[in-house]
Amino acid sequence: MNELTRRHLLGTTTALAGAAALGTLGAAPAAAVPVNALDTPAAWSGSRSANGWQVLTADGAQSHVIEGSGLPVRLAGGAAATVLLHVARRFHYEIDQLRPGDVLGYRTPSFRVREAFESNYLSGTALEIRPLAYPLDARGGFYPRELTVVRDILAELDGVVAWGGDFAAPKESHFEVALAPGHPKVKGVARKIEAWNAGLGGTVGAGATDAFDPARLARARSFARRPAA
């Protein structure tokens, strides 16, 4: 096991006390402080990214539009795109309006990674939202109210998506499909989102969610205490 993979596994199996921020809704965020020196970027040699998905050629990634923003992002197709686009939509509607250049997805195989989880861009199964604002190895970039929304999104997606802010080497701009291809939960959550998008779920889904509803806050707190999948 190489060092990049070891650090990724350490990060994804470390449960953070993220739920504590759910009860602190008014304070300003701490300054984003680097916690580690940046690793030297390296080419990813595997045919699969760290989350087990196939690395794509440039022709294999598809362009998708983030609802509400009109912004394009390149991702793998199918369920992976459905769940990641849901994250981006909720960010746009509930945290802050997305602008051109704010969202990056698929990277070509020439992209050099600093942490193993960044290889997931190569498979189109991860995206970055404002990477310059929330860089690698920095914590504390989100206001508590914004963090509440992030935690609610993670709980709503039931572990299908992981957030880089929870990793040992944090990257708060990073959201990835956390489960391997073929995992039934990935398709199940994607079908749920598709039903919401079709208007079959009532007042739920991106743009119609109250992350501060007491029941949702309680679920997000409970989810944040669960061990990583």
PDB file of C-alpha atoms in Angstrom:
ATOM      1  CA  MET A   1       0.000   0.000   0.000  1.00  0.00           C
ATOM      2  CA  ASN A   2       1.530   3.325  -1.018  1.00  0.00           C
ATOM      3  CA  GLU A   3       1.579   6.390   1.206  1.00  0.00           C
ATOM      4  CA  LEU A   4      -1.120   8.234  -0.726  1.00  0.00           C
ATOM      5  CA  THR A   5      -3.516   5.302  -0.346  1.00  0.00           C
ATOM      6  CA  ARG A   6      -2.643   4.830   3.333  1.00  0.00           C
ATOM      7  CA  ARG A   7      -3.417   8.465   4.107  1.00  0.00           C
ATOM      8  CA  HIS A   8      -6.674   8.278   2.162  1.00  0.00           C
ATOM      9  CA  LEU A   9      -7.823   5.226   4.081  1.00  0.00           C
ATOM     10  CA  LEU A  10      -6.872   6.880   7.350  1.00  0.00           C
ATOM     11  CA  GLY A  11      -8.931   9.923   6.460  1.00  0.00           C
ATOM     12  CA  THR A  12     -12.015   8.023   5.369  1.00  0.00           C
ATOM     13  CA  THR A  13     -12.062   5.887   8.526  1.00  0.00           C
ATOM     14  CA  THR A  14     -11.612   8.752  10.980  1.00  0.00           C
ATOM     15  CA  ALA A  15     -14.906   9.971  12.429  1.00  0.00           C
ATOM     16  CA  LEU A  16     -14.820  13.722  13.128  1.00  0.00           C
ATOM     17  CA  ALA A  17     -16.937  15.642  15.579  1.00  0.00           C
ATOM     18  CA  GLY A  18     -18.606  17.529  12.723  1.00  0.00           C
ATOM     19  CA  ALA A  19     -22.016  17.408  14.330  1.00  0.00           C
ATOM     20  CA  ALA A  20     -20.863  19.871  16.992  1.00  0.00           C
ATOM     21  CA  ALA A  21     -21.016  22.642  14.417  1.00  0.00           C
ATOM     22  CA  LEU A  22     -24.696  21.947  13.818  1.00  0.00           C
ATOM     23  CA  GLY A  23     -25.563  23.546  17.120  1.00  0.00           C
ATOM     24  CA  THR A  24     -23.419  26.664  16.623  1.00  0.00           C
ATOM     25  CA  LEU A  25     -25.201  28.687  14.004  1.00  0.00           C
ATOM     26  CA  GLY A  26     -23.993  32.256  14.387  1.00  0.00           C
ATOM     27  CA  ALA A  27     -20.246  32.370  14.887  1.00  0.00           C
ATOM     28  CA  ALA A  28     -17.799  33.288  12.121  1.00  0.00           C
ATOM     29  CA  PRO A  29     -15.538  30.508  10.843  1.00  0.00           C
ATOM     30  CA  ALA A  30     -12.012  30.096  12.052  1.00  0.00           C
ATOM     31  CA  ALA A  31      -9.350  31.103   9.609  1.00  0.00           C
ATOM     32  CA  ALA A  32      -8.420  28.337   7.216  1.00  0.00           C
ATOM     33  CA  VAL A  33      -5.091  27.136   8.553  1.00  0.00           C
ATOM     34  CA  PRO A  34      -2.890  24.647   6.695  1.00  0.00           C
ATOM     35  CA  VAL A  35      -2.342  21.536   8.785  1.00  0.00           C
ATOM     36  CA  ASN A  36       0.305  19.835   6.673  1.00  0.00           C
ATOM     37  CA  ALA A  37       2.890  20.836   4.130  1.00  0.00           C
ATOM     38  CA  LEU A  38       1.704  20.119   0.600  1.00  0.00           C
ATOM     39  CA  ASP A  39       2.873  16.836  -0.849  1.00  0.00           C
ATOM     40  CA  THR A  40       4.727  16.859  -4.134  1.00  0.00           C
ATOM     41  CA  PRO A  41       2.108  16.174  -6.855  1.00  0.00           C
ATOM     42  CA  ALA A  42       2.470  12.788  -8.513  1.00  0.00           C
ATOM     43  CA  ALA A  43       0.940  11.012 -11.483  1.00  0.00           C
ATOM     44  CA  TRP A  44      -1.691   8.392 -10.618  1.00  0.00           C
ATOM     45  CA  SER A  45      -0.590   5.056 -12.040  1.00  0.00           C
ATOM     46  CA  GLY A  46      -3.656   2.911 -11.418  1.00  0.00           C
ATOM     47  CA  SER A  47      -6.422   2.125 -13.886  1.00  0.00           C
ATOM     48  CA  ARG A  48      -8.931   2.838 -11.112  1.00  0.00           C
ATOM     49  CA  SER A  49      -9.171   5.832  -8.833  1.00  0.00           C
ATOM     50  CA  ALA A  50      -8.919   5.527  -5.051  1.00  0.00           C
ATOM     51  CA  ASN A  51     -12.668   4.893  -4.682  1.00  0.00           C
ATOM     52  CA  GLY A  52     -12.503   1.950  -7.108  1.00  0.00           C
ATOM     53  CA  TRP A  53     -14.023   3.570 -10.197  1.00  0.00           C
ATOM     54  CA  GLN A  54     -12.483   3.270 -13.653  1.00  0.00           C
ATOM     55  CA  VAL A  55     -10.162   6.095 -14.713  1.00  0.00           C
ATOM     56  CA  LEU A  56     -11.672   7.732 -17.795  1.00  0.00           C
ATOM     57  CA  THR A  57     -10.223   9.038 -21.001  1.00  0.00           C
ATOM     58  CA  ALA A  58     -11.227  12.550 -22.016  1.00  0.00           C
ATOM     59  CA  ASP A  59     -13.900  11.063 -24.290  1.00  0.00           C
ATOM     60  CA  GLY A  60     -15.362   9.059 -21.416  1.00  0.00           C
ATOM     61  CA  ALA A  61     -16.330  12.024 -19.260  1.00  0.00           C
ATOM     62  CA  GLN A  62     -19.667  13.702 -19.935  1.00  0.00           C
ATOM     63  CA  SER A  63     -20.659  17.342 -19.630  1.00  0.00           C
ATOM     64  CA  HIS A  64     -23.548  18.028 -17.260  1.00  0.00           C
ATOM     65  CA  VAL A  65     -25.312  21.254 -16.297  1.00  0.00           C
ATOM     66  CA  ILE A  66     -25.757  22.135 -12.624  1.00  0.00           C
ATOM     67  CA  GLU A  67     -29.414  22.989 -12.208  1.00  0.00           C
ATOM     68  CA  GLY A  68     -30.120  26.581 -11.231  1.00  0.00           C
ATOM     69  CA  SER A  69     -26.626  27.821 -12.019  1.00  0.00           C
ATOM     70  CA  GLY A  70     -26.400  26.915 -15.691  1.00  0.00           C
ATOM     71  CA  LEU A  71     -22.785  25.951 -15.097  1.00  0.00           C
ATOM     72  CA  PRO A  72     -21.272  22.902 -16.812  1.00  0.00           C
ATOM     73  CA  VAL A  73     -19.173  20.261 -15.092  1.00  0.00           C
ATOM     74  CA  ARG A  74     -17.645  17.115 -16.540  1.00  0.00           C
ATOM     75  CA  LEU A  75     -18.306  13.880 -14.645  1.00  0.00           C
ATOM     76  CA  ALA A  76     -18.815  10.182 -15.163  1.00  0.00           C
ATOM     77  CA  GLY A  77     -22.341   9.403 -16.286  1.00  0.00           C
ATOM     78  CA  GLY A  78     -25.142   7.593 -14.516  1.00  0.00           C
ATOM     79  CA  ALA A  79     -25.589   7.434 -10.760  1.00  0.00           C
ATOM     80  CA  ALA A  80     -22.234   9.086  -9.990  1.00  0.00           C
ATOM     81  CA  ALA A  81     -23.242  12.222 -11.859  1.00  0.00           C
ATOM     82  CA  THR A  82     -26.712  12.235 -10.290  1.00  0.00           C
ATOM     83  CA  VAL A  83     -25.441  12.317  -6.713  1.00  0.00           C
ATOM     84  CA  LEU A  84     -22.623  14.801  -7.349  1.00  0.00           C
ATOM     85  CA  LEU A  85     -24.869  17.187  -9.273  1.00  0.00           C
ATOM     86  CA  HIS A  86     -27.263  17.060  -6.318  1.00  0.00           C
ATOM     87  CA  VAL A  87     -24.443  18.212  -4.030  1.00  0.00           C
ATOM     88  CA  ALA A  88     -23.602  21.103  -6.366  1.00  0.00           C
ATOM     89  CA  ARG A  89     -27.260  22.135  -6.716  1.00  0.00           C
ATOM     90  CA  ARG A  90     -27.796  22.229  -2.972  1.00  0.00           C
ATOM     91  CA  PHE A  91     -24.599  24.258  -2.542  1.00  0.00           C
ATOM     92  CA  HIS A  92     -25.884  26.719  -5.145  1.00  0.00           C
ATOM     93  CA  TYR A  93     -29.356  27.028  -3.620  1.00  0.00           C
ATOM     94  CA  GLU A  94     -28.512  26.863   0.089  1.00  0.00           C
ATOM     95  CA  ILE A  95     -24.926  28.005   0.646  1.00  0.00           C
ATOM     96  CA  ASP A  96     -23.988  30.483  -2.075  1.00  0.00           C
ATOM     97  CA  GLN A  97     -24.606  31.137  -5.747  1.00  0.00           C
ATOM     98  CA  LEU A  98     -22.138  29.323  -7.968  1.00  0.00           C
ATOM     99  CA  ARG A  99     -20.272  31.367 -10.557  1.00  0.00           C
ATOM    100  CA  PRO A 100     -18.211  30.460 -13.634  1.00  0.00           C
ATOM    101  CA  GLY A 101     -15.037  28.662 -12.594  1.00  0.00           C
ATOM    102  CA  ASP A 102     -16.402  27.612  -9.178  1.00  0.00           C
ATOM    103  CA  VAL A 103     -16.914  23.908  -9.967  1.00  0.00           C
ATOM    104  CA  LEU A 104     -14.345  21.480 -11.365  1.00  0.00           C
ATOM    105  CA  GLY A 105     -14.946  17.805 -12.010  1.00  0.00           C
ATOM    106  CA  TYR A 106     -13.181  15.365 -14.303  1.00  0.00           C
ATOM    107  CA  ARG A 107      -9.428  15.699 -14.875  1.00  0.00           C
ATOM    108  CA  THR A 108      -7.468  13.945 -17.590  1.00  0.00           C
ATOM    109  CA  PRO A 109      -4.987  11.184 -16.642  1.00  0.00           C
ATOM    110  CA  SER A 110      -2.135  13.716 -16.839  1.00  0.00           C
ATOM    111  CA  PHE A 111      -3.491  15.391 -13.684  1.00  0.00           C
ATOM    112  CA  ARG A 112      -1.056  15.033 -10.801  1.00  0.00           C
ATOM    113  CA  VAL A 113      -2.457  14.244  -7.364  1.00  0.00           C
ATOM    114  CA  ARG A 114      -1.191  15.244  -3.929  1.00  0.00           C
ATOM    115  CA  GLU A 115      -3.508  12.944  -1.979  1.00  0.00           C
ATOM    116  CA  ALA A 116      -4.994   9.640  -3.120  1.00  0.00           C
ATOM    117  CA  PHE A 117      -8.565  10.948  -2.986  1.00  0.00           C
ATOM    118  CA  GLU A 118      -7.717  13.497  -5.703  1.00  0.00           C
ATOM    119  CA  SER A 119      -7.399  10.552  -8.120  1.00  0.00           C
ATOM    120  CA  ASN A 120     -11.200  10.365  -8.024  1.00  0.00           C
ATOM    121  CA  TYR A 121     -11.290  13.361 -10.377  1.00  0.00           C
ATOM    122  CA  LEU A 122      -9.700  11.078 -12.969  1.00  0.00           C
ATOM    123  CA  SER A 123     -12.725   8.769 -12.871  1.00  0.00           C
ATOM    124  CA  GLY A 124     -15.201  11.655 -12.916  1.00  0.00           C
ATOM    125  CA  THR A 125     -16.544  10.584  -9.517  1.00  0.00           C
ATOM    126  CA  ALA A 126     -15.515  13.659  -7.527  1.00  0.00           C
ATOM    127  CA  LEU A 127     -15.856  17.396  -7.890  1.00  0.00           C
ATOM    128  CA  GLU A 128     -14.420  20.513  -6.324  1.00  0.00           C
ATOM    129  CA  ILE A 129     -16.514  23.507  -5.354  1.00  0.00           C
ATOM    130  CA  ARG A 130     -14.374  26.655  -5.063  1.00  0.00           C
ATOM    131  CA  PRO A 131     -11.015  24.920  -4.649  1.00  0.00           C
ATOM    132  CA  LEU A 132      -9.186  28.239  -4.286  1.00  0.00           C
ATOM    133  CA  ALA A 133     -11.387  29.198  -1.337  1.00  0.00           C
ATOM    134  CA  TYR A 134     -11.144  25.754   0.281  1.00  0.00           C
ATOM    135  CA  PRO A 135      -7.665  24.399  -0.571  1.00  0.00           C
ATOM    136  CA  LEU A 136      -5.982  21.154   0.354  1.00  0.00           C
ATOM    137  CA  ASP A 137      -4.665  20.973   3.928  1.00  0.00           C
ATOM    138  CA  ALA A 138      -6.841  23.780   5.294  1.00  0.00           C
ATOM    139  CA  ARG A 139      -9.756  23.601   7.704  1.00  0.00           C
ATOM    140  CA  GLY A 140     -12.390  26.064   8.910  1.00  0.00           C
ATOM    141  CA  GLY A 141     -13.452  27.541   5.572  1.00  0.00           C
ATOM    142  CA  PHE A 142     -17.213  27.243   6.112  1.00  0.00           C
ATOM    143  CA  TYR A 143     -19.405  29.320   8.401  1.00  0.00           C
ATOM    144  CA  PRO A 144     -21.289  27.149  10.894  1.00  0.00           C
ATOM    145  CA  ARG A 145     -24.607  27.650   9.083  1.00  0.00           C
ATOM    146  CA  GLU A 146     -22.955  26.579   5.823  1.00  0.00           C
ATOM    147  CA  LEU A 147     -21.455  23.556   7.538  1.00  0.00           C
ATOM    148  CA  THR A 148     -24.937  22.621   8.740  1.00  0.00           C
ATOM    149  CA  VAL A 149     -26.030  22.390   5.104  1.00  0.00           C
ATOM    150  CA  VAL A 150     -22.979  20.313   4.185  1.00  0.00           C
ATOM    151  CA  ARG A 151     -23.735  17.889   7.021  1.00  0.00           C
ATOM    152  CA  ASP A 152     -27.365  17.695   5.979  1.00  0.00           C
ATOM    153  CA  ILE A 153     -26.359  16.854   2.391  1.00  0.00           C
ATOM    154  CA  LEU A 154     -24.063  14.070   3.590  1.00  0.00           C
ATOM    155  CA  ALA A 155     -26.781  12.619   5.809  1.00  0.00           C
ATOM    156  CA  GLU A 156     -29.367  12.880   3.034  1.00  0.00           C
ATOM    157  CA  LEU A 157     -27.082  10.925   0.689  1.00  0.00           C
ATOM    158  CA  ASP A 158     -26.566   8.248   3.375  1.00  0.00           C
ATOM    159  CA  GLY A 159     -22.822   7.800   2.974  1.00  0.00           C
ATOM    160  CA  VAL A 160     -22.790   7.645  -0.822  1.00  0.00           C
ATOM    161  CA  VAL A 161     -20.871  10.926  -0.919  1.00  0.00           C
ATOM    162  CA  ALA A 162     -17.906  11.790   1.311  1.00  0.00           C
ATOM    163  CA  TRP A 163     -16.660  15.295   2.037  1.00  0.00           C
ATOM    164  CA  GLY A 164     -12.975  16.190   1.945  1.00  0.00           C
ATOM    165  CA  GLY A 165     -13.329  18.239   5.119  1.00  0.00           C
ATOM    166  CA  ASP A 166     -13.530  14.936   7.010  1.00  0.00           C
ATOM    167  CA  PHE A 167     -10.282  13.535   5.624  1.00  0.00           C
ATOM    168  CA  ALA A 168      -6.971  13.333   7.461  1.00  0.00           C
ATOM    169  CA  ALA A 169      -5.545  15.704   4.849  1.00  0.00           C
ATOM    170  CA  PRO A 170      -8.592  17.975   4.552  1.00  0.00           C
ATOM    171  CA  LYS A 171      -9.897  19.547   1.383  1.00  0.00           C
ATOM    172  CA  GLU A 172     -13.209  21.230   2.071  1.00  0.00           C
ATOM    173  CA  SER A 173     -13.897  21.908  -1.609  1.00  0.00           C
ATOM    174  CA  HIS A 174     -13.880  18.174  -2.361  1.00  0.00           C
ATOM    175  CA  PHE A 175     -16.920  15.882  -2.641  1.00  0.00           C
ATOM    176  CA  GLU A 176     -16.597  12.318  -3.932  1.00  0.00           C
ATOM    177  CA  VAL A 177     -18.592   9.172  -4.501  1.00  0.00           C
ATOM    178  CA  ALA A 178     -17.442   7.174  -1.496  1.00  0.00           C
ATOM    179  CA  LEU A 179     -18.645   3.719  -2.520  1.00  0.00           C
ATOM    180  CA  ALA A 180     -17.371   1.368  -5.214  1.00  0.00           C
ATOM    181  CA  PRO A 181     -19.144   0.991  -8.571  1.00  0.00           C
ATOM    182  CA  GLY A 182     -21.971  -1.497  -8.367  1.00  0.00           C
ATOM    183  CA  HIS A 183     -22.703  -0.787  -4.703  1.00  0.00           C
ATOM    184  CA  PRO A 184     -26.511  -0.927  -4.421  1.00  0.00           C
ATOM    185  CA  LYS A 185     -26.679   2.165  -2.242  1.00  0.00           C
ATOM    186  CA  VAL A 186     -25.228   4.338  -5.030  1.00  0.00           C
ATOM    187  CA  LYS A 187     -28.001   3.412  -7.446  1.00  0.00           C
ATOM    188  CA  GLY A 188     -30.645   3.550  -4.726  1.00  0.00           C
ATOM    189  CA  VAL A 189     -29.773   7.096  -3.657  1.00  0.00           C
ATOM    190  CA  ALA A 190     -29.508   8.171  -7.310  1.00  0.00           C
ATOM    191  CA  ARG A 191     -33.025   6.856  -7.987  1.00  0.00           C
ATOM    192  CA  LYS A 192     -34.314   8.801  -4.989  1.00  0.00           C
ATOM    193  CA  ILE A 193     -32.768  12.017  -6.339  1.00  0.00           C
ATOM    194  CA  GLU A 194     -34.175  11.368  -9.810  1.00  0.00           C
ATOM    195  CA  ALA A 195     -37.645  11.017  -8.278  1.00  0.00           C
ATOM    196  CA  TRP A 196     -37.209  14.350  -6.503  1.00  0.00           C
ATOM    197  CA  ASN A 197     -36.049  15.956  -9.732  1.00  0.00           C
ATOM    198  CA  ALA A 198     -39.170  14.637 -11.446  1.00  0.00           C
ATOM    199  CA  GLY A 199     -41.343  16.211  -8.756  1.00  0.00           C
ATOM    200  CA  LEU A 200     -42.362  12.899  -7.208  1.00  0.00           C
ATOM    201  CA  GLY A 201     -40.986  13.552  -3.748  1.00  0.00           C
ATOM    202  CA  GLY A 202     -43.020  16.530  -2.619  1.00  0.00           C
ATOM    203  CA  THR A 203     -41.133  19.343  -0.875  1.00  0.00           C
ATOM    204  CA  VAL A 204     -37.745  17.637  -0.819  1.00  0.00           C
ATOM    205  CA  GLY A 205     -34.616  17.756  -2.919  1.00  0.00           C
ATOM    206  CA  ALA A 206     -32.317  20.578  -3.975  1.00  0.00           C
ATOM    207  CA  GLY A 207     -33.987  23.965  -3.568  1.00  0.00           C
ATOM    208  CA  ALA A 208     -36.843  22.590  -1.458  1.00  0.00           C
ATOM    209  CA  THR A 209     -35.012  21.438   1.669  1.00  0.00           C
ATOM    210  CA  ASP A 210     -34.818  23.011   5.126  1.00  0.00           C
ATOM    211  CA  ALA A 211     -31.521  21.818   6.558  1.00  0.00           C
ATOM    212  CA  PHE A 212     -32.441  23.486   9.864  1.00  0.00           C
ATOM    213  CA  ASP A 213     -35.614  21.509  10.409  1.00  0.00           C
ATOM    214  CA  PRO A 214     -35.190  19.894  13.858  1.00  0.00           C
ATOM    215  CA  ALA A 215     -35.698  16.383  12.517  1.00  0.00           C
ATOM    216  CA  ARG A 216     -33.081  16.917   9.816  1.00  0.00           C
ATOM    217  CA  LEU A 217     -30.649  18.443  12.317  1.00  0.00           C
ATOM    218  CA  ALA A 218     -31.050  15.407  14.560  1.00  0.00           C
ATOM    219  CA  ARG A 219     -30.477  13.029  11.645  1.00  0.00           C
ATOM    220  CA  ALA A 220     -27.377  14.922  10.534  1.00  0.00           C
ATOM    221  CA  ARG A 221     -25.953  14.783  14.066  1.00  0.00           C
ATOM    222  CA  SER A 222     -26.633  11.054  14.256  1.00  0.00           C
ATOM    223  CA  PHE A 223     -25.118  10.471  10.822  1.00  0.00           C
ATOM    224  CA  ALA A 224     -21.949  12.420  11.705  1.00  0.00           C
ATOM    225  CA  ARG A 225     -21.362  10.066  14.637  1.00  0.00           C
ATOM    226  CA  ARG A 226     -21.586   6.938  12.467  1.00  0.00           C
ATOM    227  CA  PRO A 227     -18.352   5.126  11.591  1.00  0.00           C
ATOM    228  CA  ALA A 228     -17.209   5.614   8.017  1.00  0.00           C
ATOM    229  CA  ALA A 229     -18.529   3.010   5.568  1.00  0.00           C
TER     230      ALA A 229
END
